[in-house]
Coordinates of N, CA and C in Angstrom, one line a residue:
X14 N -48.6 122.0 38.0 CA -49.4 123.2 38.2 C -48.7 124.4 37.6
X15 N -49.8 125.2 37.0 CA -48.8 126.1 36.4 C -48.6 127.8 37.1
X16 N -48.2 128.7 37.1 CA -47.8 130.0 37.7 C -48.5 130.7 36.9
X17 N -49.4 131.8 37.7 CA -49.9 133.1 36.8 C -49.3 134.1 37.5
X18 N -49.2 135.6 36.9 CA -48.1 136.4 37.3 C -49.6 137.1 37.3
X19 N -49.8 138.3 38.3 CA -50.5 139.6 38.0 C -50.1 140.6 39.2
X20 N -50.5 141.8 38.9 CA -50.5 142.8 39.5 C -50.9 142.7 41.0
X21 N -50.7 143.5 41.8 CA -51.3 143.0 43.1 C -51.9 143.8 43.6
X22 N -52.9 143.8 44.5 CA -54.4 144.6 44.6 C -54.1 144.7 46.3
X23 N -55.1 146.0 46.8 CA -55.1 146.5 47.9 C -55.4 145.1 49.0
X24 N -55.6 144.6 48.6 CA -56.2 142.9 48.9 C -55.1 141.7 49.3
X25 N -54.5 141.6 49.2 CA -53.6 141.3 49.2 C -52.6 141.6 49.8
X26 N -52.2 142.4 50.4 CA -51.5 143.1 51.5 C -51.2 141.9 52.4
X27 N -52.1 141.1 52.9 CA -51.9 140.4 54.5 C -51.5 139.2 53.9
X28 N -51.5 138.3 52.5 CA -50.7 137.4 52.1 C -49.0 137.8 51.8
X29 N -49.1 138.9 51.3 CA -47.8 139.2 50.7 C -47.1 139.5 52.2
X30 N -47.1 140.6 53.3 CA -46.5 140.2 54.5 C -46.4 139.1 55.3
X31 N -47.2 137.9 54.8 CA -46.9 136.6 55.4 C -45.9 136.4 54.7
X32 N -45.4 136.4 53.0 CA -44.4 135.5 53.2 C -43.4 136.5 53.2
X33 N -43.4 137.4 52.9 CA -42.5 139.0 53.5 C -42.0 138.0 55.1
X34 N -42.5 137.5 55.8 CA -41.9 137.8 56.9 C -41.1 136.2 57.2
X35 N -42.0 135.3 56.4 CA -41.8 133.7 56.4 C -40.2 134.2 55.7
X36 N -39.9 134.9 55.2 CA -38.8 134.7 53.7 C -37.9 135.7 54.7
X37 N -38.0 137.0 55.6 CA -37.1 137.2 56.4 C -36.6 136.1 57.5
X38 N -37.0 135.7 57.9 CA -37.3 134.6 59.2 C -36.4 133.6 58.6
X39 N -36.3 133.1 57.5 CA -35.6 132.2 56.7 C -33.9 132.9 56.3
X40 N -33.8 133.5 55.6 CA -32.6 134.5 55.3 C -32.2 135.3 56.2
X41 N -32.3 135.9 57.0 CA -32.1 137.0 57.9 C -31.7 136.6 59.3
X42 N -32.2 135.5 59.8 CA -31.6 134.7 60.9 C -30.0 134.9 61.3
X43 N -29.7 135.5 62.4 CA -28.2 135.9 62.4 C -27.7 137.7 62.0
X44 N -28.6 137.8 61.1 CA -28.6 139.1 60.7 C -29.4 140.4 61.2
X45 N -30.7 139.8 61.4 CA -31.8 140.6 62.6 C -31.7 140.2 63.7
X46 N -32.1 141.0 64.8 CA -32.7 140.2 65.8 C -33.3 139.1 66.1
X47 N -33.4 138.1 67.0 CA -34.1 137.0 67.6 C -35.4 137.6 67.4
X48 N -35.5 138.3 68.8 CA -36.6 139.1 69.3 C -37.5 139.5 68.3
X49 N -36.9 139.9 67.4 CA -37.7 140.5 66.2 C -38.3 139.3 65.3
X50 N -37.4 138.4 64.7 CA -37.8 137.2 64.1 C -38.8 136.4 64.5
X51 N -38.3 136.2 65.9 CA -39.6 135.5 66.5 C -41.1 136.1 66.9
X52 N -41.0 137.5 67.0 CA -41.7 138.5 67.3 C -42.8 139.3 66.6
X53 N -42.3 140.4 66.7 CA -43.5 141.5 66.1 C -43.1 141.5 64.5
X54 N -42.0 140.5 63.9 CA -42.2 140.5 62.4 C -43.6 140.7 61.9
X55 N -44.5 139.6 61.6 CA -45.6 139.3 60.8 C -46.5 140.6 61.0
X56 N -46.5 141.0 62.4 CA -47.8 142.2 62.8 C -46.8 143.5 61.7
X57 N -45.7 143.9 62.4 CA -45.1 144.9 61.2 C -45.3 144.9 60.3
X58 N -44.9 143.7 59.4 CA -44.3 143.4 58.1 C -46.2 144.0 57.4
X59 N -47.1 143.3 58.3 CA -48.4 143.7 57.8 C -49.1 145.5 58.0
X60 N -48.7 145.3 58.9 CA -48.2 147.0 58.8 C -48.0 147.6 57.7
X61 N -46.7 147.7 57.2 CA -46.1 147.8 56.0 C -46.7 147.9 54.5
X62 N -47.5 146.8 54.9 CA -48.3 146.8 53.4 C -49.3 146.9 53.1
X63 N -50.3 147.3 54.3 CA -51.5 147.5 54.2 C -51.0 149.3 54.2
X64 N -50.2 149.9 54.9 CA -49.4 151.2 54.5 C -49.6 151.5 53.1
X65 N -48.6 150.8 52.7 CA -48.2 151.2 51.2 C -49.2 150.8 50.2
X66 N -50.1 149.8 50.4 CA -51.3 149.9 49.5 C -52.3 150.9 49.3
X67 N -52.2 151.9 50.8 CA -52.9 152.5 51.1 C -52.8 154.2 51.0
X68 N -51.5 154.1 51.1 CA -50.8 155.8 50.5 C -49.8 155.6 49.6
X69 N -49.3 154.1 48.9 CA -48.1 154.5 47.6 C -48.7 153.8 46.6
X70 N -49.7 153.2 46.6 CA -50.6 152.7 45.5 C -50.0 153.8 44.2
X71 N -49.4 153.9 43.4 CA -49.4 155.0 42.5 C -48.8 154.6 41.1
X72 N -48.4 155.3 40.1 CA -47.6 155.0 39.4 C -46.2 155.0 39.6
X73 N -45.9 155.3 40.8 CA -45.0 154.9 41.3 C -44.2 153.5 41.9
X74 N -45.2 153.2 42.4 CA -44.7 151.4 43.1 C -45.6 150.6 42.3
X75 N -45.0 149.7 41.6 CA -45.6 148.3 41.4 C -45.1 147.0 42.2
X76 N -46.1 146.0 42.2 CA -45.9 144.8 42.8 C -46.5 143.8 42.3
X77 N -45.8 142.7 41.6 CA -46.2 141.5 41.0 C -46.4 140.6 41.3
X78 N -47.3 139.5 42.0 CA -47.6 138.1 42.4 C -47.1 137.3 41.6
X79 N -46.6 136.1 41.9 CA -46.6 134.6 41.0 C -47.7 133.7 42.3
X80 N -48.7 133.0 41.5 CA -49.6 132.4 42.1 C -49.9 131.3 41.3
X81 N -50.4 130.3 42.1 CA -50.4 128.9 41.5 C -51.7 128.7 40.9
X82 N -52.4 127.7 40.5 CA -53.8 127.7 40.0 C -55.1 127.7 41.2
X83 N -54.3 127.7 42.6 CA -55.3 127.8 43.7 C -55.1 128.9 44.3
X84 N -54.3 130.0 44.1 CA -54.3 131.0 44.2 C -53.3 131.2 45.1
X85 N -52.7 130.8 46.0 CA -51.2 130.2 46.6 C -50.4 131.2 46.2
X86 N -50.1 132.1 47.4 CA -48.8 133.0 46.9 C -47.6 132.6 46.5
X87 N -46.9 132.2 45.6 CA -45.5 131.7 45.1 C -44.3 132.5 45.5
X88 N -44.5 134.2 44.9 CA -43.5 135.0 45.4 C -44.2 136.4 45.3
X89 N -43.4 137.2 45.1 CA -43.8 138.6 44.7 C -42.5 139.3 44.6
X90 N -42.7 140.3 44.0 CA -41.8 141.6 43.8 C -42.6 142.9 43.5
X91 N -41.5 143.9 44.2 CA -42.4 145.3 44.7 C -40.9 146.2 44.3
X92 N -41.6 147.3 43.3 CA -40.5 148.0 42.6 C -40.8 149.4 42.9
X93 N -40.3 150.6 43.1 CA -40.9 151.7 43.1 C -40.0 152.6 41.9
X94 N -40.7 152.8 40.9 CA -40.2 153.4 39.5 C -39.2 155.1 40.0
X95 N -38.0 154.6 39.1 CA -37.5 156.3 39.2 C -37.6 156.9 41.1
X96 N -36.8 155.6 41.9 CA -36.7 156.1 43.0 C -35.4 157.0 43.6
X97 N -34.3 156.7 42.7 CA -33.0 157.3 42.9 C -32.2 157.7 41.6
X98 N -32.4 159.2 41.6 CA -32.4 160.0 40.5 C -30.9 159.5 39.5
X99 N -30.4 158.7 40.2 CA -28.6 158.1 39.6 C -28.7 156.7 39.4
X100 N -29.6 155.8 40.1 CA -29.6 154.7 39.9 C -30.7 153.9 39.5
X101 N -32.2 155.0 39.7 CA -33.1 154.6 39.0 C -34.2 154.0 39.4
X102 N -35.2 152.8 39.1 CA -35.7 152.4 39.8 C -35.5 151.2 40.9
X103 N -36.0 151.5 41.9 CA -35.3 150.3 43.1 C -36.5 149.0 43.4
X104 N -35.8 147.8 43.1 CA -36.5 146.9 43.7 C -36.6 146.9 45.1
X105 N -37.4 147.1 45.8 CA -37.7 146.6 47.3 C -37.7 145.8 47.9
X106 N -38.1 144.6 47.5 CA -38.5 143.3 47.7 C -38.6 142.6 46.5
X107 N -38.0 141.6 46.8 CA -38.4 140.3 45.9 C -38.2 139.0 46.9
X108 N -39.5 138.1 46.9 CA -38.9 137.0 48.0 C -40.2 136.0 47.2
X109 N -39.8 134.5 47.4 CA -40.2 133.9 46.6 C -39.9 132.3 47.8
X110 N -41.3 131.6 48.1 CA -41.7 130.9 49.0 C -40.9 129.9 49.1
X111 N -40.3 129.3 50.2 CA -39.5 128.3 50.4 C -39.4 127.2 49.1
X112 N -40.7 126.6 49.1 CA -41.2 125.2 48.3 C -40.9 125.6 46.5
X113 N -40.9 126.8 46.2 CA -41.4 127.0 45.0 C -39.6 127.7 44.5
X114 N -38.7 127.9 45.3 CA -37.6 128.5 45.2 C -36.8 127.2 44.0
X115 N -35.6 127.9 43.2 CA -35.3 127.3 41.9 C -35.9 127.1 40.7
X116 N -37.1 127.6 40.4 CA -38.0 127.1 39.8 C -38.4 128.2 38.7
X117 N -37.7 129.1 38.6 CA -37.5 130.4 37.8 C -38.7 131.3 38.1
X118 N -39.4 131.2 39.1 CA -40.2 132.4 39.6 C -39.3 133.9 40.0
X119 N -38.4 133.8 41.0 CA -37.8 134.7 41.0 C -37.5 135.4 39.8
X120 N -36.7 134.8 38.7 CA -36.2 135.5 37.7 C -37.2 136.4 37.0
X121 N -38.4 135.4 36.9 CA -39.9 135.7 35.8 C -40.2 136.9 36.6
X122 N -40.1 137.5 37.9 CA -40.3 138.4 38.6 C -39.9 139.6 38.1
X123 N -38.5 139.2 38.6 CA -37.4 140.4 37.9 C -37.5 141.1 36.3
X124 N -38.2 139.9 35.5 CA -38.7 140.2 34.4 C -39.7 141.3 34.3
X125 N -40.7 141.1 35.1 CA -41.9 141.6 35.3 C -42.0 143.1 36.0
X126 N -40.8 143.2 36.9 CA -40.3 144.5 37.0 C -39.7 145.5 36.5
X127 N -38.7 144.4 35.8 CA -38.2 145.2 34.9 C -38.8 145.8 33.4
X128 N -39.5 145.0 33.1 CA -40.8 145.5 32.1 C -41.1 146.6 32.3
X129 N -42.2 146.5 33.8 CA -42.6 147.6 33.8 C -41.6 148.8 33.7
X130 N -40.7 149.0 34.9 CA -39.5 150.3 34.7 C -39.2 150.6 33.6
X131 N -39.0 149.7 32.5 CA -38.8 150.3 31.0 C -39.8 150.9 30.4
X132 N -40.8 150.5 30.4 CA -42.3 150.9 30.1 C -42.2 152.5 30.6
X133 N -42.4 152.6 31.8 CA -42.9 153.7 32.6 C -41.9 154.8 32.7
X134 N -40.6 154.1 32.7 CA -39.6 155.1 33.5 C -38.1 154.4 32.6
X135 N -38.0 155.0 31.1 CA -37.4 154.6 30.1 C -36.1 154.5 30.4
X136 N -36.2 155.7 31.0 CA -34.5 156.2 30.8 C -33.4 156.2 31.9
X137 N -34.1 155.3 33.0 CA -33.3 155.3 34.5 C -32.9 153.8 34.4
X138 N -32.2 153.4 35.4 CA -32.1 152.1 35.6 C -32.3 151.2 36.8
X139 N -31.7 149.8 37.2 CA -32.8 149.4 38.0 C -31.9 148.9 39.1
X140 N -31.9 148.9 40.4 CA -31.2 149.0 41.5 C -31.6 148.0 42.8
X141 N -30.8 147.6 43.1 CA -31.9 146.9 44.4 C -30.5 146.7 45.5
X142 N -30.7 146.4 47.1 CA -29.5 145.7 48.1 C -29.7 144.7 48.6
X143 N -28.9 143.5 48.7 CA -29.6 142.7 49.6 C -28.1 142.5 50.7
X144 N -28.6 141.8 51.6 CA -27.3 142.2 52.5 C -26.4 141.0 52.7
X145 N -25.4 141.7 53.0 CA -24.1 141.2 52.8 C -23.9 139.5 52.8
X146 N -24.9 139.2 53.9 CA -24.6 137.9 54.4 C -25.4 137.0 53.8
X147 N -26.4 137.3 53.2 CA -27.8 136.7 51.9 C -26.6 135.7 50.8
X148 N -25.7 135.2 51.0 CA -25.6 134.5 50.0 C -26.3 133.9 48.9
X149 N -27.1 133.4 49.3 CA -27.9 132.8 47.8 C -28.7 133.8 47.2
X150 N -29.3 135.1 47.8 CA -29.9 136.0 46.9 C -28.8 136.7 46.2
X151 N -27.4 137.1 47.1 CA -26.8 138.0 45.8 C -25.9 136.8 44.6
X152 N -26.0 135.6 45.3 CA -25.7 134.7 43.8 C -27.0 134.7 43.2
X153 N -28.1 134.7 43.2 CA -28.8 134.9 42.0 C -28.9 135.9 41.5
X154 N -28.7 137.4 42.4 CA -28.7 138.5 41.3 C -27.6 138.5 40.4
X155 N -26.1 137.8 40.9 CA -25.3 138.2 40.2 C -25.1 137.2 38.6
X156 N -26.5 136.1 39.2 CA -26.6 135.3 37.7 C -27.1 136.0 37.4
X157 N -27.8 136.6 37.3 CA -29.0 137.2 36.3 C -28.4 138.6 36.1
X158 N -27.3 139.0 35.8 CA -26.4 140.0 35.7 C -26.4 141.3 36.4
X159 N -26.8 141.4 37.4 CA -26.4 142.0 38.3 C -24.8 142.7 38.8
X160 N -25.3 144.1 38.5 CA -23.6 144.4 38.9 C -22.8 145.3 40.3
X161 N -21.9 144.8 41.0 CA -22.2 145.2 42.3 C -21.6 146.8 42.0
X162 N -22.7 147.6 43.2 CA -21.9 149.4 43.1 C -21.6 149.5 44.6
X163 N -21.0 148.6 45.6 CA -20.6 148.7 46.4 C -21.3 148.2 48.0
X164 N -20.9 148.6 48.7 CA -21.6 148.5 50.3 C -22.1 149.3 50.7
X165 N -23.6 149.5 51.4 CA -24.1 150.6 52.4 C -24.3 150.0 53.4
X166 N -24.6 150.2 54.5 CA -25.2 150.3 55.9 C -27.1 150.5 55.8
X167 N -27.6 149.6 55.7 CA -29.4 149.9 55.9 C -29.5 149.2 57.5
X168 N -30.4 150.1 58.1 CA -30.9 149.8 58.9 C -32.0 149.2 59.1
X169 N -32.4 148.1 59.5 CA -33.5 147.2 59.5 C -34.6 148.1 60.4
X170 N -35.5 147.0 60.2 CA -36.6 147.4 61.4 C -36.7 147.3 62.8
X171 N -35.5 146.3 62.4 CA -35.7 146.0 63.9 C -34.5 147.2 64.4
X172 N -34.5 148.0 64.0 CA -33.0 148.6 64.3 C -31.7 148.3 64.1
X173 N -31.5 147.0 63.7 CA -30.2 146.6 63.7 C -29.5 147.1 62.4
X174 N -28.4 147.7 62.1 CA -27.7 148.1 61.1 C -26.9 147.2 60.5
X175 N -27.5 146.9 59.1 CA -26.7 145.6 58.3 C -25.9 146.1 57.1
X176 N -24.9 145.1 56.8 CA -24.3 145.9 55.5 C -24.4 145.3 54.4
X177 N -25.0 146.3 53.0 CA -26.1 145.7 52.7 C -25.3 146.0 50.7
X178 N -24.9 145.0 50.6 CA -24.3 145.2 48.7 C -25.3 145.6 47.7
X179 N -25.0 146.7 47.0 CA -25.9 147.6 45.9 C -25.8 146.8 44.8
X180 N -27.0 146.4 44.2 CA -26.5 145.5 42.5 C -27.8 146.3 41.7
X181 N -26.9 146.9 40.9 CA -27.0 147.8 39.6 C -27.1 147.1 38.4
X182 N -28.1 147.5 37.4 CA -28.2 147.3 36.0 C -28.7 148.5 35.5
X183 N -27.9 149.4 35.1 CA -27.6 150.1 34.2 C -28.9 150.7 33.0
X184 N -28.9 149.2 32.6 CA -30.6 149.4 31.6 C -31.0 147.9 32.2
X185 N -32.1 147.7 32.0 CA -32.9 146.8 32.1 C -33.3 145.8 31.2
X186 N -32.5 146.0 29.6 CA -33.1 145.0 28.5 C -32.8 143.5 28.7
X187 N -31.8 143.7 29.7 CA -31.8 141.7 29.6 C -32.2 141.5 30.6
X188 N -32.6 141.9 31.4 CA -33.8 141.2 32.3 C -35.1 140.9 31.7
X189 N -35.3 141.6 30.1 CA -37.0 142.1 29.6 C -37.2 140.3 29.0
X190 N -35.8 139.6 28.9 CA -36.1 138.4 28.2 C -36.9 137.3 29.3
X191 N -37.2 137.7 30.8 CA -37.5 137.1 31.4 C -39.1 137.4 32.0
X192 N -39.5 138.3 31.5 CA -40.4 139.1 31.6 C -41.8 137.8 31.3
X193 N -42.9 137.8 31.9 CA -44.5 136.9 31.4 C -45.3 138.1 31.2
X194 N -46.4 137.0 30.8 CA -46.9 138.3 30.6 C -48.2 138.0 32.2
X195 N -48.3 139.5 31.9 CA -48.7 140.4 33.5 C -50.5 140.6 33.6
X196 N -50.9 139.9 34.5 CA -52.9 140.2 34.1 C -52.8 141.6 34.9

């Protein structure tokens, strides 16, 4: 089966917070609350993006599906262009479904974001955190050249404050080799 990549539509909100919350629930365990995980994740997480579809729809935030030929959310990534005047544009999310993990969707993502931010927003660079204890996500940022600019403190939703490693790319051309193309 093969992956189509496209933009993602006001529509779509209530798949993309399922696996938003399937893909915290998986990595975050230990890190968030119980309560939360087990909890009011999925209703929030949907929250969230029926929000942001709804007042940051702009040329500001993009967000890119990988979907299978039955329409099957695979992953997504959600970038908001030229978010931090020093570091540029920030990935927000990138999370990519249990089953379909290894499979270079993640990367083709990162491609797909990064595209765009060079397109739109030439001259900044591209930023994202994932937290401390994510081992396998900050090893795949750090394959995909990812450079670390240190440690913050982000506070989750559930309130809990996690410490969360900054990975910086500077310019975004060698992520563009990974880039599909985007309906």
């Amino acid at each position: 089966m093969s992956t189509q990549y496209r933009e993602a539509e006001a529509t779509d909100a209530d798949k993309i917070a399922t696996l938003h919350a399937e893909s915290w629930k998986r990595a975050y365990r230990g890190h968030l609350s119980d309560a939360y995980l087990d909890g009011p994740i999925e209703d929030e997480r949907r929250s969230v993006w029926q929000a942001r579809f709804a007042t940051e729809q702009s040329s500001s935030m993009y967000t890119v599906l990988a979907e299978d030929n039955n329409g099957r959310l695979l992953g997504f990534v959600c970038a908001f262009g030229g978010k931090d005047s020093v570091r540029g544009t920030l990935v927000d999310n990138l999370h990519v479904a249990k089953d379909s993990e290894g499979k270079g969707i993640g990367r083709t993502l990162m491609g797909a974001a990064a595209a765009w931010a060079h397109r739109e927003f030439p001259d900044v660079g591209f930023y994202l955190s994932a937290i401390e204890g994510n081992t396998r996500a900050r090893q795949f940022y750090e394959h995909i050249g990812g450079r670390t600019e240190g440690v913050e403190t982000s506070v989750m939703p559930d309130g809990t404050p996690v410490p969360a490693v900054v990975y910086m790319w500077p310019v975004v051309d060698p992520l563009l080799t990974f880039a599909p193309g985007v309906e």
